[in-house]
Coordinates of C-alpha atoms and ligand atoms in Angstrom, one line a residue:
X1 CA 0.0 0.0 0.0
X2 CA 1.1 3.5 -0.4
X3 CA 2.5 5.4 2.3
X4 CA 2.0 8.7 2.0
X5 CA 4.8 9.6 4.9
X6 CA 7.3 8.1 2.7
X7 CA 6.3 9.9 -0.2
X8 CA 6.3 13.0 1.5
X9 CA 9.9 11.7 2.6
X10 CA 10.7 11.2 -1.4
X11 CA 9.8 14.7 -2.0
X12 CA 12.3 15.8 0.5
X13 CA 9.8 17.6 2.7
X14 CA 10.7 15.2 5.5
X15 CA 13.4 13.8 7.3
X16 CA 13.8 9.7 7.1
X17 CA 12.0 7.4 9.3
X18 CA 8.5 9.5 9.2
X19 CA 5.9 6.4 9.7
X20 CA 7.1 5.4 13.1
X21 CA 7.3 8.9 14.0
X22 CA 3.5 8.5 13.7
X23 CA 2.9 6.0 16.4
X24 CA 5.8 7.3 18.1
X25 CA 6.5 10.9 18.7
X26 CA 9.5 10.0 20.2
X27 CA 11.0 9.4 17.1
X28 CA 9.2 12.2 15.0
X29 CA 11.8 13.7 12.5
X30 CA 12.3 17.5 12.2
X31 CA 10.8 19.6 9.8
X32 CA 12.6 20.9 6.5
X33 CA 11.9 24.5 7.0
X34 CA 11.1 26.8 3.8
X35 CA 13.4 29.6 3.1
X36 CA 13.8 32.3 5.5
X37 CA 11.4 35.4 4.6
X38 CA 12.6 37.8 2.2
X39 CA 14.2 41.1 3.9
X40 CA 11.9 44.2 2.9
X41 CA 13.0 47.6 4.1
X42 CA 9.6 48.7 6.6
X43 CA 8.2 51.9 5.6
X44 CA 6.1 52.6 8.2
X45 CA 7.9 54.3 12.2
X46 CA 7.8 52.1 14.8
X47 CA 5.0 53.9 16.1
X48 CA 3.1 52.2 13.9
X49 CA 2.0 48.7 13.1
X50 CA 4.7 46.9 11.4
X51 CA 3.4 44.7 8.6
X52 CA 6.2 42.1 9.2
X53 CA 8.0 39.9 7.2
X54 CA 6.7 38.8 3.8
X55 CA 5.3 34.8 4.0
X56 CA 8.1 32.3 3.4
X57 CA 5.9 29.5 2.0
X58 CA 7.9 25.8 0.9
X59 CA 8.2 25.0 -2.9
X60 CA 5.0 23.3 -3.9
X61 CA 7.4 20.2 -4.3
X62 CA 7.9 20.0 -1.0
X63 CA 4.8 20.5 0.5
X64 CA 2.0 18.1 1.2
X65 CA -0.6 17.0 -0.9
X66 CA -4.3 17.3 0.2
X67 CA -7.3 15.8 -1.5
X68 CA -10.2 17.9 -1.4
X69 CA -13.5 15.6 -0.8
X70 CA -17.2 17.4 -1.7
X71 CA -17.2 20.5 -3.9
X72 CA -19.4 22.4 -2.6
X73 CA -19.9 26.3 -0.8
X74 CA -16.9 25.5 1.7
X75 CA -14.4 23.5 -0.8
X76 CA -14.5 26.1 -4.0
X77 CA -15.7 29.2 -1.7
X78 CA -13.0 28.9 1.3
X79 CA -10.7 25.5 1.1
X80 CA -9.4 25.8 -2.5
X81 CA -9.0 29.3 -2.4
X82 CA -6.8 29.1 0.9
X83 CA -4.3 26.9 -0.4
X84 CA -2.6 29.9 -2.0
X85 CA -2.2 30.9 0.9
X86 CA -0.8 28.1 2.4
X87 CA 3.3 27.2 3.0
X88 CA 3.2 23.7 3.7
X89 CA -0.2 22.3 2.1
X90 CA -1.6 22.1 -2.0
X91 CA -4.3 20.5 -3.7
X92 CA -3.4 17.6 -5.5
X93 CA -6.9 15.9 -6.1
X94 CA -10.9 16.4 -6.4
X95 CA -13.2 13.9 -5.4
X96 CA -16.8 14.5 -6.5
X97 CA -19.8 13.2 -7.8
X98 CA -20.0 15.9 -11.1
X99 CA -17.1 14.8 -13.2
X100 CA -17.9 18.4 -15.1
X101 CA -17.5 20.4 -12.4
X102 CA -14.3 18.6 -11.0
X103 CA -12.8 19.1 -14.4
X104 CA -13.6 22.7 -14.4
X105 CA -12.0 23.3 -10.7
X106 CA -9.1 21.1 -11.2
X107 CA -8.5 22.8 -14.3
X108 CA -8.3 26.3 -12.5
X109 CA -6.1 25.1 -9.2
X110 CA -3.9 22.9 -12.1
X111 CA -4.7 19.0 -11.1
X112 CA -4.4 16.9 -13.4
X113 CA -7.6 14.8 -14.5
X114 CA -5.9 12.1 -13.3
X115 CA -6.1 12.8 -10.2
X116 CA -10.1 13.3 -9.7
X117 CA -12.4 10.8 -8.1
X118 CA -15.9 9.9 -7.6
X119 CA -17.4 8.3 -4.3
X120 CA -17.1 5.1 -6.1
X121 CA -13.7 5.1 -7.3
X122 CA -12.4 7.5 -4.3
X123 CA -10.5 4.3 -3.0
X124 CA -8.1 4.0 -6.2
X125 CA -6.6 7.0 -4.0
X126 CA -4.3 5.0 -1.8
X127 CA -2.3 4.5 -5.3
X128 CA -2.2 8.1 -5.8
X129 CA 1.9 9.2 -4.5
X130 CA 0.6 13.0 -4.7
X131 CA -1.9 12.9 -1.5
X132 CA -0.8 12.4 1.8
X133 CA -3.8 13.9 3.7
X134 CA -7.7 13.7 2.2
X135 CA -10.1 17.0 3.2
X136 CA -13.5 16.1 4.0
X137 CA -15.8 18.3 3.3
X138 CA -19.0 16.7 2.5
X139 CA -22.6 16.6 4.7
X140 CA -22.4 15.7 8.1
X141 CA -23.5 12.0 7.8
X142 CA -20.4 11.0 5.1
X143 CA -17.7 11.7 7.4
X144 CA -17.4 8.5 8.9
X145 CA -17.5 7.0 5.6
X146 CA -15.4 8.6 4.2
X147 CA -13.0 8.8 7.3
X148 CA -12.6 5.2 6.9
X149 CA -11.9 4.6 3.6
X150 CA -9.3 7.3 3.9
X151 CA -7.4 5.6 6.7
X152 CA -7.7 2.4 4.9
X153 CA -6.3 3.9 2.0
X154 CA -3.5 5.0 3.8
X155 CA -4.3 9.0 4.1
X156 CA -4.3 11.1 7.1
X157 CA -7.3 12.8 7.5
X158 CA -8.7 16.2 8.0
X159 CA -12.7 16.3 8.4
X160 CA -15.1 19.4 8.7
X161 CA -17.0 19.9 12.2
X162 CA -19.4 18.2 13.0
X163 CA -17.0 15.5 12.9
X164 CA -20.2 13.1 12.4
X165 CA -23.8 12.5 13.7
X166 CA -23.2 10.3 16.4
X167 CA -20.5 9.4 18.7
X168 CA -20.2 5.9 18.0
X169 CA -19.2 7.4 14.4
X170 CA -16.6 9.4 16.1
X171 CA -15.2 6.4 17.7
X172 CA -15.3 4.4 14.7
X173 CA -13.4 7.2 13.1
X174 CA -11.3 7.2 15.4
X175 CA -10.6 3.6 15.9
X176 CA -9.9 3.5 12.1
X177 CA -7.1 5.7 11.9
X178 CA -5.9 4.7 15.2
X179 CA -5.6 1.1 13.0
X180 CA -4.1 2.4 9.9
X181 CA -1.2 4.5 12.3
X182 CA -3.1 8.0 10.6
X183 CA -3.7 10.9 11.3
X184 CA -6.9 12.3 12.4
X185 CA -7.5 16.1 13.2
X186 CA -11.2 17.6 13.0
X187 CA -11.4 21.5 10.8
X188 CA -11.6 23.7 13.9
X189 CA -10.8 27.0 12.2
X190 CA -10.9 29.0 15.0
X191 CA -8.3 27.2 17.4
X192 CA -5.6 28.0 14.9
X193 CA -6.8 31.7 14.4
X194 CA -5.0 34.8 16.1
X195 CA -7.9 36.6 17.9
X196 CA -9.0 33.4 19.4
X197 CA -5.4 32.4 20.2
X198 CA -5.1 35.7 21.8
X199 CA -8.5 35.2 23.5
X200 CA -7.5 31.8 25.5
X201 CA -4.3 33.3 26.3
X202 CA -5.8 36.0 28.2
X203 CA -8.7 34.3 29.6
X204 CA -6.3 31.7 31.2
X205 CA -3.5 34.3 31.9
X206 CA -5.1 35.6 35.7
X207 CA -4.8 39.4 33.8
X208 CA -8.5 39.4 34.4
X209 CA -8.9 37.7 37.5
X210 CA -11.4 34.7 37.7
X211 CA -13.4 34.1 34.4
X212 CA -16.6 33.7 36.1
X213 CA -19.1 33.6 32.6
X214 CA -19.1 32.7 29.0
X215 CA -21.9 34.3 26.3
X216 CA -21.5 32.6 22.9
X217 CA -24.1 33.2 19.9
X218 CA -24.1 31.9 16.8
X219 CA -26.3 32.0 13.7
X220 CA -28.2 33.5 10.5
X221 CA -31.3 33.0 8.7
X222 CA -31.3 29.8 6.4
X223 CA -32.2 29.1 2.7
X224 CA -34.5 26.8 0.9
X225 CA -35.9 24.0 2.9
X226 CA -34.6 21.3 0.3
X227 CA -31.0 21.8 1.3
X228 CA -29.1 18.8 2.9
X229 CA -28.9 20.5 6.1
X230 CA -32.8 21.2 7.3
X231 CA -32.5 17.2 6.8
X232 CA -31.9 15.2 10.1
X233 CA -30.5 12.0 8.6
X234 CA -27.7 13.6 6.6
X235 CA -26.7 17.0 9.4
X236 CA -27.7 15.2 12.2
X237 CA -29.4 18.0 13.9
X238 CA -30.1 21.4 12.9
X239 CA -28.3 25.2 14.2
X240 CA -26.7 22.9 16.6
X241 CA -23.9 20.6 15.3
X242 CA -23.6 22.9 12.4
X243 CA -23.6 26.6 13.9
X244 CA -23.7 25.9 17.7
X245 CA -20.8 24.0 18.1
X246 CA -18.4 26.8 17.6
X247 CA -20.3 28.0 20.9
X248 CA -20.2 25.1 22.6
X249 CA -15.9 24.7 21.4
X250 CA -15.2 28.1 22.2
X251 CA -16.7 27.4 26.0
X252 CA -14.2 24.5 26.0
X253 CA -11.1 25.9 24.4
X254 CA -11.6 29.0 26.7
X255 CA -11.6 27.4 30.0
X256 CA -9.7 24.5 29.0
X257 CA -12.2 22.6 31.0
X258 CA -14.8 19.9 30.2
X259 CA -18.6 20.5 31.6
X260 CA -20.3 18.4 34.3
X261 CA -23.7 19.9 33.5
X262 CA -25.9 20.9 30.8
X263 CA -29.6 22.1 30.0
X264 CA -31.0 23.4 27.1
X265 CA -34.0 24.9 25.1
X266 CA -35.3 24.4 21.7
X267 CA -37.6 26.9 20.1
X268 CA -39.4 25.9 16.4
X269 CA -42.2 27.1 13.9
X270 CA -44.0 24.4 13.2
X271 CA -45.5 26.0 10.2
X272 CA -41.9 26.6 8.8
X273 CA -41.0 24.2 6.2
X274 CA -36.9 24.3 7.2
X275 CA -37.8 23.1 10.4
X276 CA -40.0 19.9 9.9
X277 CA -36.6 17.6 11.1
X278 CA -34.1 19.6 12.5
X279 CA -33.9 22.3 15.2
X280 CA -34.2 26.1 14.5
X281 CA -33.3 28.0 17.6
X282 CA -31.6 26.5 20.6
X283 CA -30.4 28.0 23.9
X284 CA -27.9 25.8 26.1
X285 CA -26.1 26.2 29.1
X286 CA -23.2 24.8 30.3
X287 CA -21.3 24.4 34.0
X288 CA -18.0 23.7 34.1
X289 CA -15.8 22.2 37.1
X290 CA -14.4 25.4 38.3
X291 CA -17.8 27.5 38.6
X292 CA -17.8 28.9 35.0
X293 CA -21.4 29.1 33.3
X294 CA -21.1 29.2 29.8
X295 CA -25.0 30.5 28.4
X296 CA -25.0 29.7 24.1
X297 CA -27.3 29.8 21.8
X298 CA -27.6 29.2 18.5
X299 CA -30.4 29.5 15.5
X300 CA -31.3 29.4 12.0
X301 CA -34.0 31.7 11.5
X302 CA -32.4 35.2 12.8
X303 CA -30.1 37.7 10.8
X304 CA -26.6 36.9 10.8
X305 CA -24.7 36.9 14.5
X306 CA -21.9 35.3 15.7
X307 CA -20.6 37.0 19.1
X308 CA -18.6 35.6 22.0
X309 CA -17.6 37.3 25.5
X310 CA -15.8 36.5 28.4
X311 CA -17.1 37.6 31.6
X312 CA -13.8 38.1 34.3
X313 CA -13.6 39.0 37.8
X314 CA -11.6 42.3 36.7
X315 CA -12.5 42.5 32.9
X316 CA -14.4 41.5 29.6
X317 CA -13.2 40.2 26.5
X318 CA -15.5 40.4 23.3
X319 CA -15.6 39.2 20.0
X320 CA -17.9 40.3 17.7
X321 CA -17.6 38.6 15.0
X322 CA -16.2 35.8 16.8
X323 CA -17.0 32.6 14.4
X324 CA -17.3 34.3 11.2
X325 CA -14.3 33.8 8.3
X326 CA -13.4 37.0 8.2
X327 CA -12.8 40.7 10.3
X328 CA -12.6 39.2 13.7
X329 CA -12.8 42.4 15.6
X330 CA -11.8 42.3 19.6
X331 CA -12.0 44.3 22.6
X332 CA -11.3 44.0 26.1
X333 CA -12.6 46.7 29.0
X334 CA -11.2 46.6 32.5
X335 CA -11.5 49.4 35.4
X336 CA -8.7 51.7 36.2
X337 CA -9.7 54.0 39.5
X338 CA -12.4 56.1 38.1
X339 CA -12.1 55.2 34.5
X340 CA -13.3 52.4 32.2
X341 CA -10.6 51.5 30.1
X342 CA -11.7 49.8 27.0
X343 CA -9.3 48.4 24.1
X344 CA -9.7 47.5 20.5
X345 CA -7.4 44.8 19.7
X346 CA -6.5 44.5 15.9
X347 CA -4.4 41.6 14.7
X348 CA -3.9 41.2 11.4
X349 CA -6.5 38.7 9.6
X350 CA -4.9 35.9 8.6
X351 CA -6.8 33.1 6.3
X352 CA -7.9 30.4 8.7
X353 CA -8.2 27.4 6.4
X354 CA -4.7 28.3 5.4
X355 CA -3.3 28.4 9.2
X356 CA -5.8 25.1 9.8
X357 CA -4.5 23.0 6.8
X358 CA -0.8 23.8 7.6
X359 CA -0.9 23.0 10.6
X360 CA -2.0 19.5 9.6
X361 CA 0.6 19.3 7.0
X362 CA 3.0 20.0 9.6
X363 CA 1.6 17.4 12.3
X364 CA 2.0 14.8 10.0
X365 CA 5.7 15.9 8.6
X366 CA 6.3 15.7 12.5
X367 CA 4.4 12.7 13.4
X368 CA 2.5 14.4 15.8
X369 CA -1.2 15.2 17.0
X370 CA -2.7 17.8 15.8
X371 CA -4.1 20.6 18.4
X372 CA -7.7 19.3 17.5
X373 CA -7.4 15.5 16.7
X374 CA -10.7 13.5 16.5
X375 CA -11.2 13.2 20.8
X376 CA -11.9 16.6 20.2
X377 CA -14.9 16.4 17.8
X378 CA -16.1 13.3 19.8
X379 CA -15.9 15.4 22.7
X380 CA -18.0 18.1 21.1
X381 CA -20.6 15.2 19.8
X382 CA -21.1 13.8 23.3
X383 CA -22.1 17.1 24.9
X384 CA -24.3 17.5 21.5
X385 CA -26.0 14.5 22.4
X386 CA -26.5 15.5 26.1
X387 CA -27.7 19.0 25.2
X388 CA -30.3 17.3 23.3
X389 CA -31.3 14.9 26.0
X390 CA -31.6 18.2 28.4
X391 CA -33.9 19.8 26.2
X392 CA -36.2 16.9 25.4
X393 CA -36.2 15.8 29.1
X394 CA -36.8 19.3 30.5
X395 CA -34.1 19.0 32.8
X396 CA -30.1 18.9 33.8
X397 CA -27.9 16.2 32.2
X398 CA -24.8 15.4 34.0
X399 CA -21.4 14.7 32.2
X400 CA -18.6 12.2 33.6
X401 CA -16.1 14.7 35.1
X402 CA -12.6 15.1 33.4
X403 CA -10.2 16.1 36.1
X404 CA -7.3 17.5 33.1
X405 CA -7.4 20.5 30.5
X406 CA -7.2 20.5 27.4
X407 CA -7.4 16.7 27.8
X408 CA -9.1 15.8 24.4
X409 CA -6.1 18.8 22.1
X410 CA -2.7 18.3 21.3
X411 CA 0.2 20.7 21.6
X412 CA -0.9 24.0 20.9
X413 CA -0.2 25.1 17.1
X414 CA 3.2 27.4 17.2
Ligands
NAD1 P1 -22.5 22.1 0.5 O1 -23.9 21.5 0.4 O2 -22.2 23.4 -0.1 O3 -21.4 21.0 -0.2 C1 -21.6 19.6 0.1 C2 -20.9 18.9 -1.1 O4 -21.2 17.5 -0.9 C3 -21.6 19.2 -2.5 O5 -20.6 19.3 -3.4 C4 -22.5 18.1 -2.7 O6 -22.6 17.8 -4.1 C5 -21.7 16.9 -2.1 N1 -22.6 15.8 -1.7 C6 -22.3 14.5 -1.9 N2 -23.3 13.7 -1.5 C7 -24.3 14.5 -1.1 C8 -25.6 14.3 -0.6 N3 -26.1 13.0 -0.4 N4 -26.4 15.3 -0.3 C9 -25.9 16.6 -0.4 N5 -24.7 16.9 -0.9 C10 -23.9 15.8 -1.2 O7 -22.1 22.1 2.0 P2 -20.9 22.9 2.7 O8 -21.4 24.2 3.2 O9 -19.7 22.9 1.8 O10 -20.6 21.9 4.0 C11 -19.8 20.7 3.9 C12 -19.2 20.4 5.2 O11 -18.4 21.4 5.6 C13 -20.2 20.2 6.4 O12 -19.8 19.2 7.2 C14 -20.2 21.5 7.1 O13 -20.6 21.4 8.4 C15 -18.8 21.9 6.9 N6 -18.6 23.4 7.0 C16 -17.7 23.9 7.7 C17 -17.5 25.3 7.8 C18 -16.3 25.9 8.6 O14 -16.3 27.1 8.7 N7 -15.4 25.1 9.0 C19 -18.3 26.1 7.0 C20 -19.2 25.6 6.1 C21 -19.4 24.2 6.1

């Protein structure tokens, strides 16, 4: 069978003796670093913002090779796109069900025809020496499938949140790659961004004293009723799995802590065609081991919102947007004798697919787990599963305690 470590090896990008690396981190290789950034005279004082060094990305050569699986809003809107702004990832294959439109797409990001699938075929891709790590990007329910069949193939993984409906799929997903010694590490965007980087950082840091609350929102008004996602058997669930979880992650990268507790609300129109299987507007609360409350909601039938804050003894932090792709904007207010001091933090935007799929690239040059492997988006599914128990039962779920942080992330991204 292929292996794409080894290939990635041929290529150069990665020191000998890569596939042990993966069951062992012991024995993970180091990286071939790109060239140093170019030197560019600043223009600006250094009372200003300095726009720093220019991106040093790795020959496409040398980088790893991602299949892109489902061509749909996110793949040719956001993935594809992003890989030009990548260093260590490209696109070396489409899968799809259109051969048409995979012709067209692989035509403009230059993949050979040779190198598109269909779900059929899409196993033929363990002979294919250009991809070492397949994108999955299709409806909720074809994760696992497609999961598995990547990790029998041979390729690491990278799947879009939800990472599936259930969480005996995330264990089976898990379990798979676990088998096949691959990589598995679920597409949460905003772990690897800076303003939510920044945001953990803080919140843990004390600067703020206690964090004693968490308000996360997340949401906008949907589309046709027809689409894959008002449909319970292929998303699972409705504003929930797909827009929710970005609440219910945030609480949990935040605090670093897992929640004993939660209880939740669901509000829906009957009359509303979207809503005939999945949820529209849900309200969920979490409690957390050290006292935090975490109040979320989430919906699919308001204007566009996606806002997070962090309540601290001393201080607030605030995003708003928090979860969207784009112009993250942050502020933090804290009291200084008489006065309120409140600060606009501006970092600059950087793409988050881009940051997200490096980082993968570079887990599996290193052989090790990534900051969000798949006991992350099992983790997420669990609590999924127990906020919909609270809110059909009309009362508090408990969760099994977990005494560490961060138990269920690897080492943060650098
Ligand atoms: P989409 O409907 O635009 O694309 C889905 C693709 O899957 C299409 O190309 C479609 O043809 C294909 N497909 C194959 N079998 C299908 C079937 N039985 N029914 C419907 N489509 C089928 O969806 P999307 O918005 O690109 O979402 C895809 C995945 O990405 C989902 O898991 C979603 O949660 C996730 N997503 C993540 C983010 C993020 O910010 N990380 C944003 C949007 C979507």
């Amino acid at each position: 069978m292929h292996d794409p470590i080894e290939a990635a090896t041929r290529r150069g990008f990665l020191a000998a003796g890569a596939a042990a690396a993966v069951a062992s981190q012991a024995t993970a290789p180091k990286i071939d670093e790109p060239p140093k950034a170019v030197e560019v005279p600043g223009m600006k004082a250094k009372t200003e913002a300095q726009a720093g060094p220019p991106p040093a990305p790795a020959p496409p050569a040398k980088r790893l090779g991602f299949a892109v699986v489902g061509l749909g809003e996110l793949a040719l809107g956001e993935v594809l796109p992003a890989f030009g702004r990548c260093k260590y990832a490209r696109p070396t294959a489409l899968v799809s069900g259109d051969r048409a439109k995979a012709e067209k797409v692989a035509d403009q990001y230059g993949i050979g025809p040779e190198h598109i699938y269909d779900y059929q075929n899409f196993d033929r891709i363990a002979d294919d020496p250009t991809v070492d790590v397949v994108y999955i990007i299709l409806p909720n329910s074809m994760h696992r499938e497609f999961t598995v069949r990547a990790a029998k193939a041979g390729k690491h993984v990278l799947c879009e949140k939800p990472m599936a409906n259930t969480s005996a799929e995330c264990e089976a997903m898990i379990a798979a790659c676990e088998s096949a010694r691959r990589l598995l590490m679920i597409a949460y965007r905003c772990q690897y961004e800076p303003h939510h980087r920044e945001m953990i950082r803080l919140a843990r840091s004390g600067e703020l004293g206690p964090i004693r609350m968490i308000e996360a929102s997340n949401g906008q008004n949907q589309g046709p009723a027809d689409q894959w996602r008002h449909k319970k058997a292929l998303a699972g669930g409705g504003s929930l799995p797909d827009v929710g979880i970005y609440c219910l992650n945030a609480a949990r990268y935040i605090t670093g802590e897992e929640p004993v507790q939660v209880t939740a609300q669901i509000a829906v129109d009957p009359s509303d065609p979207r809503f005939r299987e999945v949820e529209d507007r849900i309200s969920f609360q979490l409690r957390f081991p050290s006292g935090v409350l975490a109040v979320c909601q989430s919906f699919y039938s308001a204007h566009e919102s996606r806002r997070c804050r962090v309540l601290a003894e001393k201080g607030w932090i605030d995003m708003d947007p928090a979860f969207a792709y784009h112009g993250l904007r942050m502020k933090t207010s804290r009291a200084r004798d008489e006065a309120e001091l409140t600060t606009a933090i501006a970092l600059p935007e950087h793409d988050q697919f881009a940051l997200e799929m490096d980082h993968m690239a570079r887990r599996v040059a290193a052989g090790e787990r990534p900051h969000t492997p798949g006991e992350e988006g099992l983790q997420d599914i669990r609590i999924i599963e127990a906020i919909y128990r609270a809110a059909r039962e009309g009362k508090p779920v408990d969760l099994a305690a977990v005494e560490a942080r961060d138990a269920t992330r690897g080492p943060a991204p650098g």
